[in-house]
Coordinates of C-alpha atoms in Angstrom, one line a residue:
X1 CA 17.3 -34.8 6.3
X2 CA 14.3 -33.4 4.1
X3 CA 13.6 -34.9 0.6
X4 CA 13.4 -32.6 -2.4
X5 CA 9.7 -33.0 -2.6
X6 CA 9.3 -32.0 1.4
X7 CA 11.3 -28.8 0.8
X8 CA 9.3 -27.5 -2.3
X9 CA 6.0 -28.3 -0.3
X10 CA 7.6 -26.6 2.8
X11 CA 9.3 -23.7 0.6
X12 CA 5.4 -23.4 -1.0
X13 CA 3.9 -23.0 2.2
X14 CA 6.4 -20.6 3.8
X15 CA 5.8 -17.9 0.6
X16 CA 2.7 -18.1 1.8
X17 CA 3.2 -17.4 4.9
X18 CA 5.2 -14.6 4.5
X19 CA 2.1 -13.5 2.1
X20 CA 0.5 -13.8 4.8
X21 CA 2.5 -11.7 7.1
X22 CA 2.5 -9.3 4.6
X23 CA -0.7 -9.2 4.1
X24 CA -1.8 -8.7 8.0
X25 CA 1.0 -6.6 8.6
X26 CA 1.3 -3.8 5.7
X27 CA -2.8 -4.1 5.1
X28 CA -4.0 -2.5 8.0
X29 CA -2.0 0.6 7.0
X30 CA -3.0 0.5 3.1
X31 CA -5.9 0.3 4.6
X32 CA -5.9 3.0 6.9
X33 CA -4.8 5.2 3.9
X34 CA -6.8 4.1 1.2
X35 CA -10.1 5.3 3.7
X36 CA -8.4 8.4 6.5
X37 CA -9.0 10.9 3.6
X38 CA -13.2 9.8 4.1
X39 CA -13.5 8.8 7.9
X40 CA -10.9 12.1 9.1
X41 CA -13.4 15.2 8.7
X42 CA -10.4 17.5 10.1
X43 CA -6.8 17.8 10.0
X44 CA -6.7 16.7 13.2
X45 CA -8.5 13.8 13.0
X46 CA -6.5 12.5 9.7
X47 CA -2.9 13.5 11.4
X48 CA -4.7 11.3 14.6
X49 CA -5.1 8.3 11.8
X50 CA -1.7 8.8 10.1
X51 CA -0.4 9.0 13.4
X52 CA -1.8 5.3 14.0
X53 CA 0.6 3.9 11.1
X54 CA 3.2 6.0 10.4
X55 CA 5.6 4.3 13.3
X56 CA 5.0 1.2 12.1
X57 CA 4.3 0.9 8.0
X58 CA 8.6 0.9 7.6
X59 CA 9.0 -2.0 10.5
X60 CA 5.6 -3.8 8.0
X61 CA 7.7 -3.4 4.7
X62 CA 10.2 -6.1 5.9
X63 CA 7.2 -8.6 5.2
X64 CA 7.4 -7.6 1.7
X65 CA 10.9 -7.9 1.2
X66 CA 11.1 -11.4 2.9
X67 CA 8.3 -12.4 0.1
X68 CA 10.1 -11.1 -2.8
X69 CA 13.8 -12.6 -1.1
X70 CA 12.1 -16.0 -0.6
X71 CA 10.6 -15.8 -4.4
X72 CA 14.1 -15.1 -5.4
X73 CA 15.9 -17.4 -3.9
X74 CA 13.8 -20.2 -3.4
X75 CA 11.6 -19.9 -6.8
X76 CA 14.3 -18.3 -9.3
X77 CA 12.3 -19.2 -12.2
X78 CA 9.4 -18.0 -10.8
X79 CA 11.2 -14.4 -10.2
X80 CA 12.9 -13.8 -13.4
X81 CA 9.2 -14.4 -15.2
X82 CA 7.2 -12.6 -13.0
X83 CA 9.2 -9.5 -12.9
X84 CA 10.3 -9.3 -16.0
X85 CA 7.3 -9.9 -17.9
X86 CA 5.3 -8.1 -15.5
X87 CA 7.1 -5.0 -15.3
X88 CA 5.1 -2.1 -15.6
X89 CA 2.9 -3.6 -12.9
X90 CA 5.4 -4.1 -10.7
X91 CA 6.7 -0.6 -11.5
X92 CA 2.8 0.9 -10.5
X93 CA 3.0 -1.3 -7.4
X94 CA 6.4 0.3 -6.4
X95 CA 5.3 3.8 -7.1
X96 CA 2.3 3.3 -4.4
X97 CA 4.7 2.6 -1.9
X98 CA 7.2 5.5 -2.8
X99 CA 4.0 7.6 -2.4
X100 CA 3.5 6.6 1.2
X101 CA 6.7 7.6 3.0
X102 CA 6.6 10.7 0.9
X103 CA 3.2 11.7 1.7
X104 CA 4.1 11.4 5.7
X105 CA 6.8 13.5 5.1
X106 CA 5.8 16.2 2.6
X107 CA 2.1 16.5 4.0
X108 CA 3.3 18.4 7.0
X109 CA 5.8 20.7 5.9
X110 CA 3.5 23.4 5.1
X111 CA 0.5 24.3 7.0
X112 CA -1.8 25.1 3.9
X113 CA -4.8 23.0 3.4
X114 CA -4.4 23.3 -0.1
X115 CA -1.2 21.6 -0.2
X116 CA -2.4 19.4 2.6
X117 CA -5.3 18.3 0.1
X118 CA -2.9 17.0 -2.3
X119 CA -0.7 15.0 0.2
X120 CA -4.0 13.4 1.6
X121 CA -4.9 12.2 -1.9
X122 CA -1.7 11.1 -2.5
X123 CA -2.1 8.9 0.4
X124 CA -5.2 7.7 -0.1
X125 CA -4.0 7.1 -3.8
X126 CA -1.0 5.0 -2.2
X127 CA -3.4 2.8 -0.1
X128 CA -5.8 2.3 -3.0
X129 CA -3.4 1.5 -5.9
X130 CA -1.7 -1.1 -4.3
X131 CA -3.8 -3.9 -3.0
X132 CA -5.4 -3.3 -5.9
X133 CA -2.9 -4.5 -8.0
X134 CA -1.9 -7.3 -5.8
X135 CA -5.9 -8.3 -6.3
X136 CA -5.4 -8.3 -10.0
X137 CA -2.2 -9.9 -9.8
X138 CA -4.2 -13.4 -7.9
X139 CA -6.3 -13.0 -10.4
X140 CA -4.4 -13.4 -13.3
X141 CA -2.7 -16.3 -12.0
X142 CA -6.0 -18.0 -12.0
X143 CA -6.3 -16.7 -16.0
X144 CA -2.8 -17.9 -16.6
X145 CA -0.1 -15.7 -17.7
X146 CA 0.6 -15.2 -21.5
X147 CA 4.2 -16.2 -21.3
X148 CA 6.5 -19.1 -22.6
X149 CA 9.9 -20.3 -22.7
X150 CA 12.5 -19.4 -25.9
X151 CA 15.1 -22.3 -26.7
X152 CA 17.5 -20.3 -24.0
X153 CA 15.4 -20.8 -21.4
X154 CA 14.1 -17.0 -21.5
X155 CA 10.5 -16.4 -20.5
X156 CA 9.1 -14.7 -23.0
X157 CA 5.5 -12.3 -22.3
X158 CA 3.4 -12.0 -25.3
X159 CA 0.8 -9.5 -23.3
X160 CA 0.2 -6.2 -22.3
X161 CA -0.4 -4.3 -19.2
X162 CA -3.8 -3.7 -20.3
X163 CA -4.5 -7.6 -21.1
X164 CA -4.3 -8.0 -17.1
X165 CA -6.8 -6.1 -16.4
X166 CA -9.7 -8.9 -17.1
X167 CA -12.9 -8.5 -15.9
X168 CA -12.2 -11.5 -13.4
X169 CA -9.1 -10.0 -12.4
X170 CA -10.6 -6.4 -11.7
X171 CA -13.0 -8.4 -9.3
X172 CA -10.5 -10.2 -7.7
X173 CA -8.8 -6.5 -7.1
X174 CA -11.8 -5.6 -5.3
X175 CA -11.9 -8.1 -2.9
X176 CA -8.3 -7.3 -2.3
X177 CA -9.7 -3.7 -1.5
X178 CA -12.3 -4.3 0.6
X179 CA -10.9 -7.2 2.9
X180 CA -7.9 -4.4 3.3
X181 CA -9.9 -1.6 3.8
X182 CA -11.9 -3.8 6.4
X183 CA -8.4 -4.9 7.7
X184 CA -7.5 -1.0 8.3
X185 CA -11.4 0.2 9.5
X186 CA -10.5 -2.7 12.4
X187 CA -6.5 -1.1 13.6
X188 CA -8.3 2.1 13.3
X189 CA -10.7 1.5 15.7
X190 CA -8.8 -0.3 18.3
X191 CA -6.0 2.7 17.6
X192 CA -7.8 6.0 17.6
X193 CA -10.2 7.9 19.9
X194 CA -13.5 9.4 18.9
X195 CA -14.8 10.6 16.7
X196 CA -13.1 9.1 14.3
X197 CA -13.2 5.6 16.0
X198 CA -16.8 5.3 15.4
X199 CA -16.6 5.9 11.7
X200 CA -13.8 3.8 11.1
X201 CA -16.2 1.1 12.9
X202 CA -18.8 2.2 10.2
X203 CA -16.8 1.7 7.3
X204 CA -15.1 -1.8 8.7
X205 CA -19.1 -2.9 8.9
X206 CA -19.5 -1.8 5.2
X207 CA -16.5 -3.2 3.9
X208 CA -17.0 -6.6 5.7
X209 CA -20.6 -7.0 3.7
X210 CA -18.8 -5.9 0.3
X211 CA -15.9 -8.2 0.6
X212 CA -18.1 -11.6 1.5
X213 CA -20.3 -10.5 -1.3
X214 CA -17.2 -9.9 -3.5
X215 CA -15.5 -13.1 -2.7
X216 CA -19.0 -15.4 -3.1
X217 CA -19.0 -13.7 -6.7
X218 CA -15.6 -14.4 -7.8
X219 CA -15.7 -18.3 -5.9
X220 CA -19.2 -18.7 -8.0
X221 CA -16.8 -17.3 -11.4
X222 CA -14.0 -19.4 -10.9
X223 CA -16.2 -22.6 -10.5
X224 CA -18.3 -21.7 -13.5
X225 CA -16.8 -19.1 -16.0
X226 CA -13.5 -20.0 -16.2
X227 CA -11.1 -23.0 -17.4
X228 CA -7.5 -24.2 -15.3
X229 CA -5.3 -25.7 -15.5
X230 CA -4.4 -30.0 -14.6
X231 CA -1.1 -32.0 -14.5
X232 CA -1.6 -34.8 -15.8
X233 CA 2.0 -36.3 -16.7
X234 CA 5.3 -35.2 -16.6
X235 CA 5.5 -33.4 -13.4
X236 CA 8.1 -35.2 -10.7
X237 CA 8.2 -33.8 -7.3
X238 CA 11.6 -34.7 -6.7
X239 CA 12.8 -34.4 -10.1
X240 CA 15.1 -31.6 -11.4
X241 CA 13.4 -27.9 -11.8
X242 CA 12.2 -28.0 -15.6
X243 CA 9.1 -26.8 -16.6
X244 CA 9.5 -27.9 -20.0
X245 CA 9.0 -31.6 -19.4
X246 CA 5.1 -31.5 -18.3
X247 CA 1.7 -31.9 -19.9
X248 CA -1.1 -30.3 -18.4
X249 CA -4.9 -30.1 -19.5
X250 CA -7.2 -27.2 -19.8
X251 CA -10.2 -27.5 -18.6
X252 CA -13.5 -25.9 -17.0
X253 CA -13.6 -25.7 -12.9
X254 CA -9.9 -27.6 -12.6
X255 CA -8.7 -25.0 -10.4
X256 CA -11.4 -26.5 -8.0
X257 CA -9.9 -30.2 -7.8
X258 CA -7.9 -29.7 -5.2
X259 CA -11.4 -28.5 -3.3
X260 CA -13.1 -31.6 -4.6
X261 CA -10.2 -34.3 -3.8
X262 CA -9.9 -33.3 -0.4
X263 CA -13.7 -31.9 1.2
X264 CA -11.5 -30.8 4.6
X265 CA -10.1 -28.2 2.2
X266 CA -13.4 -26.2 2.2
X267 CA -13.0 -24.6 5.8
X268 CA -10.6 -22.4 4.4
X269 CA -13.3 -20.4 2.3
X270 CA -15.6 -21.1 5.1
X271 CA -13.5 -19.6 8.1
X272 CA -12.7 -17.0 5.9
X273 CA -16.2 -15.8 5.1
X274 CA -16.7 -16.6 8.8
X275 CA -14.2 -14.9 10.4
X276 CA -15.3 -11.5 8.0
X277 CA -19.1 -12.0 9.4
X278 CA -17.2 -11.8 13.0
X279 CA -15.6 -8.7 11.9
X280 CA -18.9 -7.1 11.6
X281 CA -20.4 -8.5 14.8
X282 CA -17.2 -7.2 16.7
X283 CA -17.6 -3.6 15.5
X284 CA -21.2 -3.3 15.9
X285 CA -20.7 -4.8 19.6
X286 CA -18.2 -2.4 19.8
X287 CA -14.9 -5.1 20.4
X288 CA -12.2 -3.4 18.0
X289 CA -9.6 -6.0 19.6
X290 CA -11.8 -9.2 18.4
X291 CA -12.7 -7.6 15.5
X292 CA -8.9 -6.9 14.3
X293 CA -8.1 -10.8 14.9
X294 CA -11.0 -11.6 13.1
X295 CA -10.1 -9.5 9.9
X296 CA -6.1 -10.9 10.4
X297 CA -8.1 -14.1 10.0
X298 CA -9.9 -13.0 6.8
X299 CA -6.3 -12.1 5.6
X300 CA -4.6 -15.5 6.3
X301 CA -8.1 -17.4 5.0
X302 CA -7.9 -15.2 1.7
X303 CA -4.7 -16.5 0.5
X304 CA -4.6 -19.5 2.1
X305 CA -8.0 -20.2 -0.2
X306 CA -6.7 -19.3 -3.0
X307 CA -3.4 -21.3 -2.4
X308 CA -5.0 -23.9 -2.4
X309 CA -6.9 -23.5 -5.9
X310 CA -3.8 -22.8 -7.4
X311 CA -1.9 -26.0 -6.1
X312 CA 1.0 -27.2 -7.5
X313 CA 1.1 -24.1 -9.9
X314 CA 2.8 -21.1 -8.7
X315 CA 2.2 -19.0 -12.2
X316 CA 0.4 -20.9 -15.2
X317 CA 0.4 -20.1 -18.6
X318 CA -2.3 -19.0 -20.3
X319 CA -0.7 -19.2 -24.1
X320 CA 1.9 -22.6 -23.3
X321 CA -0.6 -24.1 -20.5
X322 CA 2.8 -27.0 -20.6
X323 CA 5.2 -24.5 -20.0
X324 CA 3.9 -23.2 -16.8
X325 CA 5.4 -22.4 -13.5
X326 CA 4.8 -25.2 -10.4
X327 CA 6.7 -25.6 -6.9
X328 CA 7.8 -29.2 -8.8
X329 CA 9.7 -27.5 -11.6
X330 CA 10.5 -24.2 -10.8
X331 CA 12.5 -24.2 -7.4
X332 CA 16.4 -24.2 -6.6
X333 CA 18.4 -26.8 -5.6
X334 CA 18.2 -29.3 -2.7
X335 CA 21.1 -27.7 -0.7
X336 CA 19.6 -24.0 -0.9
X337 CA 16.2 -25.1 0.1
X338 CA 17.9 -26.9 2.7
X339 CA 20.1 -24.1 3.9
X340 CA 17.2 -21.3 3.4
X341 CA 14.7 -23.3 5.6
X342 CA 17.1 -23.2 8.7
X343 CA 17.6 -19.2 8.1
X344 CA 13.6 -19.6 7.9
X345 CA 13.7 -21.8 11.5
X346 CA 16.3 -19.3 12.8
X347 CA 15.3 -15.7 12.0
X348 CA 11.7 -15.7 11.8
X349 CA 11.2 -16.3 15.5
X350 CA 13.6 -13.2 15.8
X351 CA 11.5 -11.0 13.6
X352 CA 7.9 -12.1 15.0
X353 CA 9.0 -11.0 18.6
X354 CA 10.6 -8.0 17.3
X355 CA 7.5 -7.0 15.9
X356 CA 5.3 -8.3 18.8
X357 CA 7.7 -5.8 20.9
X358 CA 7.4 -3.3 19.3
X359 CA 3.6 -2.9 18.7
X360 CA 4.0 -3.7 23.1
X361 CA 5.7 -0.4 23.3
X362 CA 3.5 1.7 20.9
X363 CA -0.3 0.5 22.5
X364 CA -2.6 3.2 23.5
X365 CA -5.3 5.3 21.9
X366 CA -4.2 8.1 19.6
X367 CA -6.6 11.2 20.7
X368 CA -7.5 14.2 19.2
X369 CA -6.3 15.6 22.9
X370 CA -2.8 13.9 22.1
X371 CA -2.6 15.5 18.4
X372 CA -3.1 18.9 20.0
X373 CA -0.7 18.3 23.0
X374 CA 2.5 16.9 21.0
X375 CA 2.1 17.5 17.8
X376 CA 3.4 21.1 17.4
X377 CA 1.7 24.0 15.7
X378 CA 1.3 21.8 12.5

């Protein structure tokens, strides 16, 4: 039916995907929350921009979860190191989530602007924190995770939480920001009336400009200040998941050969730093609809970019560069791949015209006129 190696590939490209999804789905409201305390000058006009995300940031989370299912299932090895050894991250990333759907709730039980203040920074705290973190994350896969293997098969982390936060990696947080903040300035826009539209439009034209200046600078880093990793025996696509058996090479610009092997490969960052020049265009010409497909572009051209870098490694080591994570050595059996990609065929179809429905039913402006006509004395 589908070799071992075909599944792994396939397996490979539907986590990223479904990092994808994520990514275009939950980022426009992260986005929306990390700037409504700045563009909403009122109350009204920052219950007007919750009000553009709160129906829909629950129905977004499923994109997470299917990530962190599929890494599970289809990348066990890959699971038990990443969340164990990266705990306290994880744990931070987790928090700015819980702060979300409390701040919807709490913010408007009381009518004080005092109390409101500290809901609204909450939120905005909750939008910031995360995609942050998911930045830093990317980057440190590019660093290489300071882990290795015991003689039980245990990975063991020899970092800290503080060791992630390299100056490359804090970059590469950045440009997670901004291409999210410009990913919420665009659903704003096309989802809220004025005044608030028209700011919103503002910062997505700002944060377009930071994150192609952002992601230049960290392309130009990882080409020239930094060393990756290279297979270069040892790894069999269709052998059994060990990640013990390989040898790979360090070396300065590797995580470019996939870039250099194959010259096609270079529309990604292209379209990506395209589609984020459209983005601006699209606001200033006042299209909020273009300019949200363009930034969903800039999401999907993102990862898919630095997918490609990273290829065949899903989480390198930094101290056992050998001992490192890749879709050859890390994955589950034939028969579960097998069995997961027709759930994958199946179900994803279901949950794409789900959401497409629901989004269907829950077009239209959100007004400062509607705020005041349904939204109650608060």
């Amino acid at each position: 039916m589908f070799d071992y190696a075909f599944l792994r590939v396939a397996w490979w490209a539907i986590l990223g995907t479904l990092l994808i999804g994520f990514a275009i789905a939950d980022g426009f409201d992260l986005g929306v929350a990390a700037m409504f305390r700045y563009v909403g000058r009122s109350d009204e006009e920052r219950r007007a921009l919750l009000g553009s995300v709160e129906p829909v940031w629950e129905g977004n989370q499923v994109w997470f979860v299917l990530g962190g299912g599929a890494v599970f299932a289809a990348w066990p090895i890959l699971y038990a190191a990443s969340f164990s050894n990266l705990y306290l991250a994880m744990f931070l990333v987790l928090v700015a989530f819980i702060l979300r759907p409390v701040g919807f709730t709490f913010r408007d039980k009381m009518t004080d602007a005092r109390w409101r203040n500290v809901w609204d920074w909450a939120l905005t705290l909750s939008g910031t924190v995360a995609p942050v973190l998911f930045g830093v994350a990317f980057g440190n896969l590019f660093l290489g995770i300071p882990f290795h293997f015991d003689g039980m098969m245990r990975p063991m982390y020899t970092g800290g939480f503080f060791n992630l936060l390299h100056p490359f990696a804090l970059l590469v947080g950045l440009v997670s920001l901004s291409m999210i903040v410009q990913h919420g300035a665009c659903y704003a826009t096309l989802k809220v009336g004025e005044p608030m539209a028209a700011r919103t439009a503002a910062a997505g034209r700002i944060s377009a400009v930071v994150f192609i200046c952002l992601f230049v600078a960290a392309g130009v880093w990882l080409a020239y200040g930094l060393v990756g990793d290279r297979i270069v025996a040892g790894a069999d696509p269709s052998g059994a998941s060990n990640p013990l058996v390989k040898t790979v090479t360090v070396s300065a610009g590797a995580w470019l050969e996939n870039y250099r092997r194959h010259a096609a490969l270079w529309l990604a960052p292209a379209i990506t730093i395209a589609s984020s020049l459209c983005v601006w265009v699209f606001l200033r010409t006042c299209r909020p609809g273009a300019a949200f497909v363009s930034s969903a572009v800039t999401q999907a051209g993102t990862i898919v970019t630095a997918g490609i870098g990273l290829f065949p490694f899903l989480m390198p080591s930094s101290s056992n560069p050998d001992q490192g994570l890749t879709i050859w050595d890390a994955s589950s059996s034939v028969r579960t791949l097998r069995i997961m990609l027709v759930a994958v065929i199946v179900f994803l179809p279901i949950v794409l015209a789900y959401t497409a429905w629901v989004y269907r039913v829950l077009k239209g402006k959100i007004t400062l006129e509607h705020i005041r006509l349904h939204s109650g004395p608060y």
